[in-house]
Short mmCIF file of C-alpha atoms and ligand atoms in Angstrom, two decimals:
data_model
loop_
_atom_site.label_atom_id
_atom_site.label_comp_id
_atom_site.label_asym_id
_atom_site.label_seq_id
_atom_site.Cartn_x
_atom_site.Cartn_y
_atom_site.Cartn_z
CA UNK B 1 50.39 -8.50 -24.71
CA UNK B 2 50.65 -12.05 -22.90
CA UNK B 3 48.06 -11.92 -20.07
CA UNK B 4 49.88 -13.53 -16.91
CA UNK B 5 48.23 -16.92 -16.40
CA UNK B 6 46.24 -17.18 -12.88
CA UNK B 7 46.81 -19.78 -10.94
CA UNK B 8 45.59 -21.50 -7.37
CA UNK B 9 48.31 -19.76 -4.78
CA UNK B 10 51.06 -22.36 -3.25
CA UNK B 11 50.24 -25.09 -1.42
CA UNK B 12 46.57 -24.75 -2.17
CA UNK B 13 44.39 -26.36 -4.72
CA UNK B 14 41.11 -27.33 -6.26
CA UNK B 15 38.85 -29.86 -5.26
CA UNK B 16 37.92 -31.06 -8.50
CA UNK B 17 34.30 -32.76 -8.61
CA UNK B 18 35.58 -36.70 -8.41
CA UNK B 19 37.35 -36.05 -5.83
CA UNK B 20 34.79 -33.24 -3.42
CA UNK B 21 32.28 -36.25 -4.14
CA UNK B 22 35.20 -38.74 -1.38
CA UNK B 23 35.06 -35.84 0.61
CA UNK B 24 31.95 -35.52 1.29
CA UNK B 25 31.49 -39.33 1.80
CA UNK B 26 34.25 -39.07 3.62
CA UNK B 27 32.74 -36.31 5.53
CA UNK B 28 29.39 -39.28 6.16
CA UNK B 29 31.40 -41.80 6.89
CA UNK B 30 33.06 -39.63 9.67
CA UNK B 31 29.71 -38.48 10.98
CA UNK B 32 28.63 -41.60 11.61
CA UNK B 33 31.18 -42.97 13.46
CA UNK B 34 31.97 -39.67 15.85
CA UNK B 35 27.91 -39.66 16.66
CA UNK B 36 27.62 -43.16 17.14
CA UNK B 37 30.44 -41.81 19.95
CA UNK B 38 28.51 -39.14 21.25
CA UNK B 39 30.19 -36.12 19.55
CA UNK B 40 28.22 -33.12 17.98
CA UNK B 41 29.01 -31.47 15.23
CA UNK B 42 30.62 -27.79 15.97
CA UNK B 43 31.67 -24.86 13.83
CA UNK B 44 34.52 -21.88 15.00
CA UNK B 45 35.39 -19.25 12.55
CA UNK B 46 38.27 -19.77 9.94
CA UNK B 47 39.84 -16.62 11.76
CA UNK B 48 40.66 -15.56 15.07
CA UNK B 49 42.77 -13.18 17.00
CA UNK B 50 46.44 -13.41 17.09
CA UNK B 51 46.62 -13.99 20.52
CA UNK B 52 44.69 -16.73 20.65
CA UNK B 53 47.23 -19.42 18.79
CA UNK B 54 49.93 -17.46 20.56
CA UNK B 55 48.69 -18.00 24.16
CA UNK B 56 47.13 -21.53 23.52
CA UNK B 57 49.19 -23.14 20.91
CA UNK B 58 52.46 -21.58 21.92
CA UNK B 59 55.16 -19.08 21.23
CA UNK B 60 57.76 -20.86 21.13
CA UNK B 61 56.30 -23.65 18.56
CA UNK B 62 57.21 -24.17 15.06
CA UNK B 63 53.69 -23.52 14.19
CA UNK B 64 53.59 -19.94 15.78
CA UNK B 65 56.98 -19.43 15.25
CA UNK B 66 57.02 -19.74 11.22
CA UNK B 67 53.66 -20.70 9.82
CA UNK B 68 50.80 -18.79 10.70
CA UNK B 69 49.11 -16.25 8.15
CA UNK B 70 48.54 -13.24 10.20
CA UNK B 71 47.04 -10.37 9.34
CA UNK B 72 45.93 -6.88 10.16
CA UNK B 73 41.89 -6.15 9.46
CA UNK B 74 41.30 -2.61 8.78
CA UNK B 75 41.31 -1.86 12.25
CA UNK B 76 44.63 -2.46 12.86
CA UNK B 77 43.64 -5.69 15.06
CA UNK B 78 45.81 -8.84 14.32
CA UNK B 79 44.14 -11.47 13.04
CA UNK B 80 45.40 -15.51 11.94
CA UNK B 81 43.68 -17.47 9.96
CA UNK B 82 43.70 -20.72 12.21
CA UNK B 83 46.40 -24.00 12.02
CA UNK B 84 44.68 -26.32 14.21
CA UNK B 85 41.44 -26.48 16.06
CA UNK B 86 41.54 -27.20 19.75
CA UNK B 87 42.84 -23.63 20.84
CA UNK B 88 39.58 -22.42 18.69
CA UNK B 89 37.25 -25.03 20.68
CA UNK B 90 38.86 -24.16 24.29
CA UNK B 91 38.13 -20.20 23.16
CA UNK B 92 34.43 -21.15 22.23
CA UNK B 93 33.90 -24.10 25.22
CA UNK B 94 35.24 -20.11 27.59
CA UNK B 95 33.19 -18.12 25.69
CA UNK B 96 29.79 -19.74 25.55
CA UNK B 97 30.39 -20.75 29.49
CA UNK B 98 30.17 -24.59 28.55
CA UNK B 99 31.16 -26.08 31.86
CA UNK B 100 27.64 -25.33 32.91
CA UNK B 101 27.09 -27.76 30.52
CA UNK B 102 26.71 -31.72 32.01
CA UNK B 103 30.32 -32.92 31.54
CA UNK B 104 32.71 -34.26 28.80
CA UNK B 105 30.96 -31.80 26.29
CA UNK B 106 32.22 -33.73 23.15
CA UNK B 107 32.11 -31.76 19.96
CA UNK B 108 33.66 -32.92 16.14
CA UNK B 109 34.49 -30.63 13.53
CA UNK B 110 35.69 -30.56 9.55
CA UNK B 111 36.69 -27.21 7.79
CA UNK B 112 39.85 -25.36 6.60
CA UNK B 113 43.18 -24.99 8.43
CA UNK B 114 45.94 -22.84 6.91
CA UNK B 115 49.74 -23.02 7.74
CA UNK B 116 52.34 -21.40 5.93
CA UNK B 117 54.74 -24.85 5.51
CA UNK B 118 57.21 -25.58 2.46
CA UNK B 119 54.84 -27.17 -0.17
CA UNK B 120 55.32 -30.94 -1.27
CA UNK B 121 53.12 -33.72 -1.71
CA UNK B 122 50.85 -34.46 1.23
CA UNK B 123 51.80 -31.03 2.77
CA UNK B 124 49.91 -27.31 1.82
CA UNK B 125 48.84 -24.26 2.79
CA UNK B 126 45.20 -24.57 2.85
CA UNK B 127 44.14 -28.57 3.81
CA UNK B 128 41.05 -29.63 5.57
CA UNK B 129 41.09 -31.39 8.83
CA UNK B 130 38.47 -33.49 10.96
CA UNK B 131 38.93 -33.25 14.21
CA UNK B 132 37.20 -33.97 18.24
CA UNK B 133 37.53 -32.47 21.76
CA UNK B 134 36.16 -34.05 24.60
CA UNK B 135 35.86 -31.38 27.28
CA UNK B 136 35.55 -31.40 31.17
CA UNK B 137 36.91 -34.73 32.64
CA UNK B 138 40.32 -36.23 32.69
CA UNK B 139 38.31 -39.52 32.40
CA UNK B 140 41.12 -42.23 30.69
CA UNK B 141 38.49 -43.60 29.08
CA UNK B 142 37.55 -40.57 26.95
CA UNK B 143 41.44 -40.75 26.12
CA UNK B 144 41.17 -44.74 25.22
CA UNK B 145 37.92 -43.40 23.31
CA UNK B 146 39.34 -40.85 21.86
CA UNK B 147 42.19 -42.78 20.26
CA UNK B 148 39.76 -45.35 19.30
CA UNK B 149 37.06 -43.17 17.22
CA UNK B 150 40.09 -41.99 15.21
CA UNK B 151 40.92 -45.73 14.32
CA UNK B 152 37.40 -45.83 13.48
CA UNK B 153 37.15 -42.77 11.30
CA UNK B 154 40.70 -44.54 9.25
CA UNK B 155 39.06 -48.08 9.29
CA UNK B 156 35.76 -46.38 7.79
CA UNK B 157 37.89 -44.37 5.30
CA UNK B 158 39.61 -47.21 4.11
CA UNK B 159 43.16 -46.71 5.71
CA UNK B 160 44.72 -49.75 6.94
CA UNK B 161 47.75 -50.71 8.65
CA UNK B 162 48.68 -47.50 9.70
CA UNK B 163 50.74 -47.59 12.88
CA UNK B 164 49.57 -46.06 16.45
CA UNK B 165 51.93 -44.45 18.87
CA UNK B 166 51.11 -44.01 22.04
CA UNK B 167 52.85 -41.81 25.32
CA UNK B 168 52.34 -39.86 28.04
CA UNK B 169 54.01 -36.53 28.64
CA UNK B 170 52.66 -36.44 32.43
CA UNK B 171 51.28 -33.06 33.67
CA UNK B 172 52.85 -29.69 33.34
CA UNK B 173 53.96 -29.93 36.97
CA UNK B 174 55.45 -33.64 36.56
CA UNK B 175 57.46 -32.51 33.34
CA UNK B 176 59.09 -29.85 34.82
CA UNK B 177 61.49 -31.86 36.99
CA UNK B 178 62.19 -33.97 33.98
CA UNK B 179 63.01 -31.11 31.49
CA UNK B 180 65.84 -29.67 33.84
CA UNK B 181 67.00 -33.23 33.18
CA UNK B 182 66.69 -33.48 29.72
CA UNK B 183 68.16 -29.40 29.08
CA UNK B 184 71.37 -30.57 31.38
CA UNK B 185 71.66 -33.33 29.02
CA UNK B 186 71.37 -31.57 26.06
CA UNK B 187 73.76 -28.79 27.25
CA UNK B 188 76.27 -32.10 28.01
CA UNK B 189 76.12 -32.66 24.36
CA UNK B 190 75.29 -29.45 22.70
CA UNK B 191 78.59 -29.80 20.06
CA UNK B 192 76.53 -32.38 18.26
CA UNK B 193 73.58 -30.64 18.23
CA UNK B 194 71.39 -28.84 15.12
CA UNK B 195 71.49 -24.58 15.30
CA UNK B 196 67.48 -25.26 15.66
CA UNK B 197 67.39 -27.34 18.69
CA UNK B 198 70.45 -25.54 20.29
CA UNK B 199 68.91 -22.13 20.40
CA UNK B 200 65.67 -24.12 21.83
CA UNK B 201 67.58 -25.98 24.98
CA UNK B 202 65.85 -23.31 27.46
CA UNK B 203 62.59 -22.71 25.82
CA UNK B 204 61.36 -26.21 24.41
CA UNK B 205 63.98 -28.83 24.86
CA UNK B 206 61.19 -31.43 24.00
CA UNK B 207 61.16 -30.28 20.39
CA UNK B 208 65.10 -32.36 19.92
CA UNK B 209 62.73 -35.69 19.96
CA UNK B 210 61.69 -34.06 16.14
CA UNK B 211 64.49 -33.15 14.75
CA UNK B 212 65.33 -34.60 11.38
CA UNK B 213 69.08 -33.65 11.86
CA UNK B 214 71.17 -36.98 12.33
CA UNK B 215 73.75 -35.67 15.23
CA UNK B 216 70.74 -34.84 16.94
CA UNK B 217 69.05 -37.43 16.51
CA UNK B 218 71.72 -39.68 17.82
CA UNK B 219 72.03 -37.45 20.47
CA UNK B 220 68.34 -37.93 21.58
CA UNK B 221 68.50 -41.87 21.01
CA UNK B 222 70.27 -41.88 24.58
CA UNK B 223 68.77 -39.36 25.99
CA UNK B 224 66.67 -39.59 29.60
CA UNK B 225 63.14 -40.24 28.55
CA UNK B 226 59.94 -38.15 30.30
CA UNK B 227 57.77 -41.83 30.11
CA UNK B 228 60.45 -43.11 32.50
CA UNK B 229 59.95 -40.07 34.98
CA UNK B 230 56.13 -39.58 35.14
CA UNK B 231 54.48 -39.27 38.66
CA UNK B 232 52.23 -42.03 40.20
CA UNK B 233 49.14 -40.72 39.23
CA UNK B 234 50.26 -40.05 35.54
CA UNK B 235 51.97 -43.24 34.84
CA UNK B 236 48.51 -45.00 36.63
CA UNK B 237 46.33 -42.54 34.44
CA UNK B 238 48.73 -43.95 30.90
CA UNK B 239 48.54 -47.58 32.34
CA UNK B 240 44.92 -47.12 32.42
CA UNK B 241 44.29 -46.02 28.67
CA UNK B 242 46.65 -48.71 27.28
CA UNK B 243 44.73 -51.46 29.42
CA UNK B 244 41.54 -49.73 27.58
CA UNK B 245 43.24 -50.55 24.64
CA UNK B 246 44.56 -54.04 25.06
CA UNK B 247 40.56 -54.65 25.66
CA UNK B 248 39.58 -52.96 22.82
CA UNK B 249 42.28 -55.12 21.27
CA UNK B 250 43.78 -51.98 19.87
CA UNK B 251 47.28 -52.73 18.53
CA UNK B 252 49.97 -49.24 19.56
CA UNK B 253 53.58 -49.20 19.65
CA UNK B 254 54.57 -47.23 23.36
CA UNK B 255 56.84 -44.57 21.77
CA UNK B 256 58.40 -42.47 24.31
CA UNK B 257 59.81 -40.16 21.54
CA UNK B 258 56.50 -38.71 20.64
CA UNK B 259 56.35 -35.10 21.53
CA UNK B 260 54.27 -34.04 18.67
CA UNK B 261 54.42 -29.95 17.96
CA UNK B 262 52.34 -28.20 19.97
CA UNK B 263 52.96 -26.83 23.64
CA UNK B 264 49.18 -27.68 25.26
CA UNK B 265 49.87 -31.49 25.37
CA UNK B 266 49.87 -33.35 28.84
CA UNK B 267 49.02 -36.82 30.08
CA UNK B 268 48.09 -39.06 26.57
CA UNK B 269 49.47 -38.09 23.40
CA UNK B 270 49.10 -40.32 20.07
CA UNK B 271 49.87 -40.46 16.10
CA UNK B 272 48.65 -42.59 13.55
CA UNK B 273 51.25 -42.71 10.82
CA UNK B 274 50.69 -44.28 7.33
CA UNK B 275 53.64 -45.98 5.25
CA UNK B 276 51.67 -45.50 1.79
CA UNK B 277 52.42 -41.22 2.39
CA UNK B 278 56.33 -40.97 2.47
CA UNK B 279 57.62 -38.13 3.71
CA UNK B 280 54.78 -36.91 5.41
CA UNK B 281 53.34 -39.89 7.07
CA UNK B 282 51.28 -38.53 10.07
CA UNK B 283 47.50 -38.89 8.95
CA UNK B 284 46.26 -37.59 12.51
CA UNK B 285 47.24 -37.55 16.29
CA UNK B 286 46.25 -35.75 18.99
CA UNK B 287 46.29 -35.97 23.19
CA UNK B 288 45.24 -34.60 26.01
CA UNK B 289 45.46 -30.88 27.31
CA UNK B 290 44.33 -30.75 30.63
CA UNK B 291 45.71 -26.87 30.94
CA UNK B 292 44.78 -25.37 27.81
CA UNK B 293 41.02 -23.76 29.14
CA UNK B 294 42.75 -22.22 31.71
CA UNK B 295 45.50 -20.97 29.98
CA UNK B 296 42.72 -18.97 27.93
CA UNK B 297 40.88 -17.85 30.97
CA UNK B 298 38.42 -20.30 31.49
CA UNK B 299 38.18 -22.47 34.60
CA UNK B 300 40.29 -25.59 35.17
CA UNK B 301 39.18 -27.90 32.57
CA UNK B 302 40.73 -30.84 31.35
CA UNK B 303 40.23 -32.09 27.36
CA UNK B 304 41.37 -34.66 24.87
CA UNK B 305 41.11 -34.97 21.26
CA UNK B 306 42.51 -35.66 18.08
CA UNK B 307 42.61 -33.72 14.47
CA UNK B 308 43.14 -36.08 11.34
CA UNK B 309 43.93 -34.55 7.05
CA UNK B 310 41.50 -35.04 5.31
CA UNK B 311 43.65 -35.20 2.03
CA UNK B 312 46.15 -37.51 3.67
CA UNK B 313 43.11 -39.83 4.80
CA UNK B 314 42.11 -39.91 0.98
CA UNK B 315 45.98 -40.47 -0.41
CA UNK B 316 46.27 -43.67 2.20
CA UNK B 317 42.84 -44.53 1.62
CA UNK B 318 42.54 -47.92 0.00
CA UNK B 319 38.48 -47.80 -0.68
CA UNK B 320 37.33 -47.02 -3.82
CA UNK B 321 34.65 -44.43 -3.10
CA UNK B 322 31.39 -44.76 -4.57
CA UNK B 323 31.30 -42.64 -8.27
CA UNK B 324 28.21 -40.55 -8.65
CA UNK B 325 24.84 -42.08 -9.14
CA UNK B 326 23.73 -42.86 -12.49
CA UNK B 327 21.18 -40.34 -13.95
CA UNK B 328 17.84 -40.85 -16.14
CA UNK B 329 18.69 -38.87 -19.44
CA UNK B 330 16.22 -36.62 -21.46
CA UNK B 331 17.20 -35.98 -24.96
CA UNK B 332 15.30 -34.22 -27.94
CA UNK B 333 14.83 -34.97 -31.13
CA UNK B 334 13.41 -32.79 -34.19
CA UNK B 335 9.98 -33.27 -33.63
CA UNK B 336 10.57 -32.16 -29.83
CA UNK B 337 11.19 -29.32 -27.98
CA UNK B 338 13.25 -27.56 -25.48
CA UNK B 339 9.41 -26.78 -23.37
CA UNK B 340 8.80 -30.87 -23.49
CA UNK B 341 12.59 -31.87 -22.53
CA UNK B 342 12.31 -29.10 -19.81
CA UNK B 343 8.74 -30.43 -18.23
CA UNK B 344 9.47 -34.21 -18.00
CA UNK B 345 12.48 -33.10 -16.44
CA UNK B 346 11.37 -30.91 -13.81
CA UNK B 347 8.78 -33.67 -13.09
CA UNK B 348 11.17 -36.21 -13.10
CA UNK B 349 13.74 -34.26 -10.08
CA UNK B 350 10.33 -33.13 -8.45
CA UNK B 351 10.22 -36.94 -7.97
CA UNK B 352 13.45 -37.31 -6.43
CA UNK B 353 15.17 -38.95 -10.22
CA UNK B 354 18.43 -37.60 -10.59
CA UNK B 355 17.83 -36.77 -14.72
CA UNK B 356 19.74 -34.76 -16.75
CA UNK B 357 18.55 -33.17 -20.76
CA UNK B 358 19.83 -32.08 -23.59
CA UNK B 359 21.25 -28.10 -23.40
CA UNK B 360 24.24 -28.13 -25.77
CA UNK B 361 23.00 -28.51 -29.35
CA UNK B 362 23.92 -32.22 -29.84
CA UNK B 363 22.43 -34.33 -32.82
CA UNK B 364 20.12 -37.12 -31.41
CA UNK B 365 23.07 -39.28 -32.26
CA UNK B 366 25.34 -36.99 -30.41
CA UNK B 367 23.07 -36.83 -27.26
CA UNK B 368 22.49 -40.66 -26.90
CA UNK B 369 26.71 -41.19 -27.13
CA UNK B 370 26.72 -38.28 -24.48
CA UNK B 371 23.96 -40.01 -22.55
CA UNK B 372 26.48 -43.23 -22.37
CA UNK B 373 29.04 -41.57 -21.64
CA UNK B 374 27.54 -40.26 -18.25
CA UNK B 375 26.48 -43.70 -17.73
CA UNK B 376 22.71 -43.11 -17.82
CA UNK B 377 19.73 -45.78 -16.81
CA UNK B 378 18.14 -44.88 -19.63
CA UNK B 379 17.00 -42.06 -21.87
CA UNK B 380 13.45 -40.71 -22.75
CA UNK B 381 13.48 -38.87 -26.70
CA UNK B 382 10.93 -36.38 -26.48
CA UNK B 383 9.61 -36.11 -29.66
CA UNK B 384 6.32 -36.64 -31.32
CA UNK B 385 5.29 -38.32 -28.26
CA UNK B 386 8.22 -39.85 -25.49
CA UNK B 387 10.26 -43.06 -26.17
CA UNK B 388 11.92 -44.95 -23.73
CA UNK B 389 15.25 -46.83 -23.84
CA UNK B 390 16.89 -49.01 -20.72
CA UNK B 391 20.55 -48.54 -21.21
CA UNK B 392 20.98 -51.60 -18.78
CA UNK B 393 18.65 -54.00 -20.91
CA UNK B 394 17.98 -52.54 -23.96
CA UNK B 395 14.26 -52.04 -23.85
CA UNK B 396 12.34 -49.74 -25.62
CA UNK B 397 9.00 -48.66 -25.59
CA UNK B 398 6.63 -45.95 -26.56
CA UNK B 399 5.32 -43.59 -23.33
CA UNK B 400 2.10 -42.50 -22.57
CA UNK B 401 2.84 -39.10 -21.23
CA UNK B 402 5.06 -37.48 -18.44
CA UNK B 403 3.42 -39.23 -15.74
CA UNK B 404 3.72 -42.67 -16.77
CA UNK B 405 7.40 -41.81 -17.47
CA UNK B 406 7.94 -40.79 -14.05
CA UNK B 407 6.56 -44.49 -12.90
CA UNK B 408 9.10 -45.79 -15.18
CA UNK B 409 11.81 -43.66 -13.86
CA UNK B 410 11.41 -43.82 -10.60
CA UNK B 411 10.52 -47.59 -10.93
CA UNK B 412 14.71 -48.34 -12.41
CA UNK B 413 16.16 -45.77 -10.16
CA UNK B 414 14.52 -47.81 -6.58
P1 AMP P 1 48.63 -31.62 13.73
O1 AMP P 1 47.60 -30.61 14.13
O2 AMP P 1 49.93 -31.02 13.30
O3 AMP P 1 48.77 -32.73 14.69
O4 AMP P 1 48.08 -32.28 12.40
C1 AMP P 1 47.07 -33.26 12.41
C2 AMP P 1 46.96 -33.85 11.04
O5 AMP P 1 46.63 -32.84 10.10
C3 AMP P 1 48.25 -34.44 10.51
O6 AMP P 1 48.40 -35.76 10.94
C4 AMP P 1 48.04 -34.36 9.02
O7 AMP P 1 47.25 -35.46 8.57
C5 AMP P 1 47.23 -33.11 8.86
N1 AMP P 1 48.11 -31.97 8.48
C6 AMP P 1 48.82 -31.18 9.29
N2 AMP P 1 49.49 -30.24 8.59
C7 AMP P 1 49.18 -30.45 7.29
C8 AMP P 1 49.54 -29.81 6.06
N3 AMP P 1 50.35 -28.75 6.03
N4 AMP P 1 49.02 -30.32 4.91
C9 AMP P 1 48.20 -31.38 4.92
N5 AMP P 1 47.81 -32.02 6.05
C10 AMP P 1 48.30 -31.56 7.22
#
């Protein structure tokens, strides 16, 4: 009988060795710029309870609505593996009673995110995002930061001439006057309207600025715009972070159609979109959420961050990443042994060589082709005594003993 064939689930996939070896230099790269900033590196769980996405993220988003993976544990408690990363930090910054803590606690983080979306290039189930919050002061600088270590992190990556948008939203209290506006509109022209954004009018009429649907969209072309109704202290606070820019000499296109999907937002929100991913051009955005701490039971806090894919970094990424280092080979032939092979070896990684040996039954002539082909420095035959050959120059000589090839090893790896 056949035996079905297993494969990765949908929308997930394996990170096959050439490519976990960007990662993790992506992963460098990233450190270095978000410490040179000031951020620490912080860890939250890959689950968390239900709740917490609900409350923070909110019900009445796309992402809660339709793409979480939640689950019962065998306590009957609902648990979600986690889409995003901020409502996780805001839970933690509560928990751990970080506003004792001197003020903007900035924290970065890489991992896992899972969201249950239709599966197409650039877009999966299980992707990996890097991410930063800056906690504790509605500072616009840590916004003009903010939106600047993210240009760094692409820059550093190799991603170039992806587009910044740039708005504000205001704050919660400044948006409320607008959105009776903008659902009077909407009602006005609901006939040309998607289903989606109809049934939406009352609960998030700021979700019509997505829509993909073209009545809609010419619909919301005219529509009153939430950057043209902020208060005084919000349009000062967005006037401030783009003159941050300018001096940075940070180039952003002011789009007041930029929502983006998640309910916390307020004040600054921004997107960096690539043209080399198609469809699914975001490669990270973020804002500011002055309310979400509260909202999860913490005291008034404000924050601002960003979360960026990894795997759409890498697809926009021009760089060629670095391929692994070149090893130091060890190969046997029939007057050797395994014992020999297995002692210069160990003394060679003891001395920080990268060195591989022989452990699949090759011929000599076999293991010097396979010693090519993984682009070795240079091989040592262990054999009557231990012969060296330079792959780079084509020297060869006869070894005195382990030590003395360590020297030589260590001499053509530094
Ligand atoms: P968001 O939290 O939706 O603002 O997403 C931030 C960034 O994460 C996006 O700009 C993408 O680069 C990446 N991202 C979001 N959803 C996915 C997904 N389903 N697959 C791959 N990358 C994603």
């Amino acid at each position: 009988m056949a035996v079905a064939k297993l494969k990765a689930p949908r929308g997930t996939f394996d990170v096959l060795s050439e490519d976990a070896l960007k990662r993790r230099e992506l992963h460098r790269r990233a450190w270095a710029v978000l410490g040179r900033g000031g951020y620490r590196p912080f860890e939250t769980p890959v689950f968390e309870d239900t709740e917490l996405f609900k409350r923070g993220v909110g019900d009445s988003t796309d992402i809660v609505r339709k793409e979480m993976f939640t689950f019962e544990d065998r306590g009957g408690r609902s648990l979600t593996l986690r889409p995003e990363g901020t409502a996780p930090v805001c839970r933690a910054y509560v928990e751990h009673g970080m506003h004792k803590l001197p003020q903007p606690v900035k924290l970065w983080y890489w991992g896992p995110f899972f969201r249950h979306e239709r599966a197409q290039a650039g877009r999966y189930r299980q992707f990996s995002q890097v991410g930063i919050e800056a906690l504790g002061s509605d500072d616009p600088s840590l916004d003009a930061e903010s939106v600047l270590l993210l240009a760094e992190v692409l820059e550093a990556a190799g991603v170039r001439g992806a587009t910044l948008k740039l708005s504000s939203l205001g704050t919660r209290e400044s948006r409320e006057s607008y959105l009776g506006k903008l659902r009077r509109y909407l009602h006005e022209h609901e006939g040309d309207l998607s289903e989606d954004v109809r049934a939406r009018v009352e609960e998030n009429p700021l979700r019509a600025f997505d829509a993909d649907h073209v009545g809609t969209r010419a619909v919301m072309a005219a529509a009153p715009r939430l950057l043209d109704s902020l208060s005084p202290e919000d349009a000062e606070h967005f006037a401030e972070v783009c003159a941050l820019l300018d001096d940075a000499c940070l180039g952003y296109v002011v789009d007041p159609t930029l929502v983006r999907g998640l309910d916390y937002y307020t004040r600054t929100v921004f997107e960096f979109e690539s043209d080399k991913l198609g469809a699914q051009s975001g490669v990270g955005g973020g804002g500011r959420y002055d309310g979400l701490v509260a909202e999860l039971g913490g005291p008034p806090t404000p924050g601002v961050g960003w979360a960026a894919g990894v795997e759409r970094i890498l697809l926009a990424s021009e760089t060629k990443f670095p391929a692994a280092p070149r090893p130091i080979y060890v190969a046997i032939d029939e007057m050797g042994t395994r014992r020999q092979a297995f002692g210069l070896v160990t003394a060679l990684r003891e001395a920080g060589v990268r060195s591989e040996l022989e452990q699949a039954g090759r011929s000599l002539k076999g293991q010097l082709r396979h010693a090519a082909r993984i682009a070795a420095r240079g091989v040592f035959i262990v054999g009557d005594g231990i012969e060296w050959t330079s792959l780079d120059t084509g020297e060869q000589r006869p070894v005195g003993g382990v030590q003395e090839a360590v020297r030589i090893a260590v001499g053509v790896v530094t």
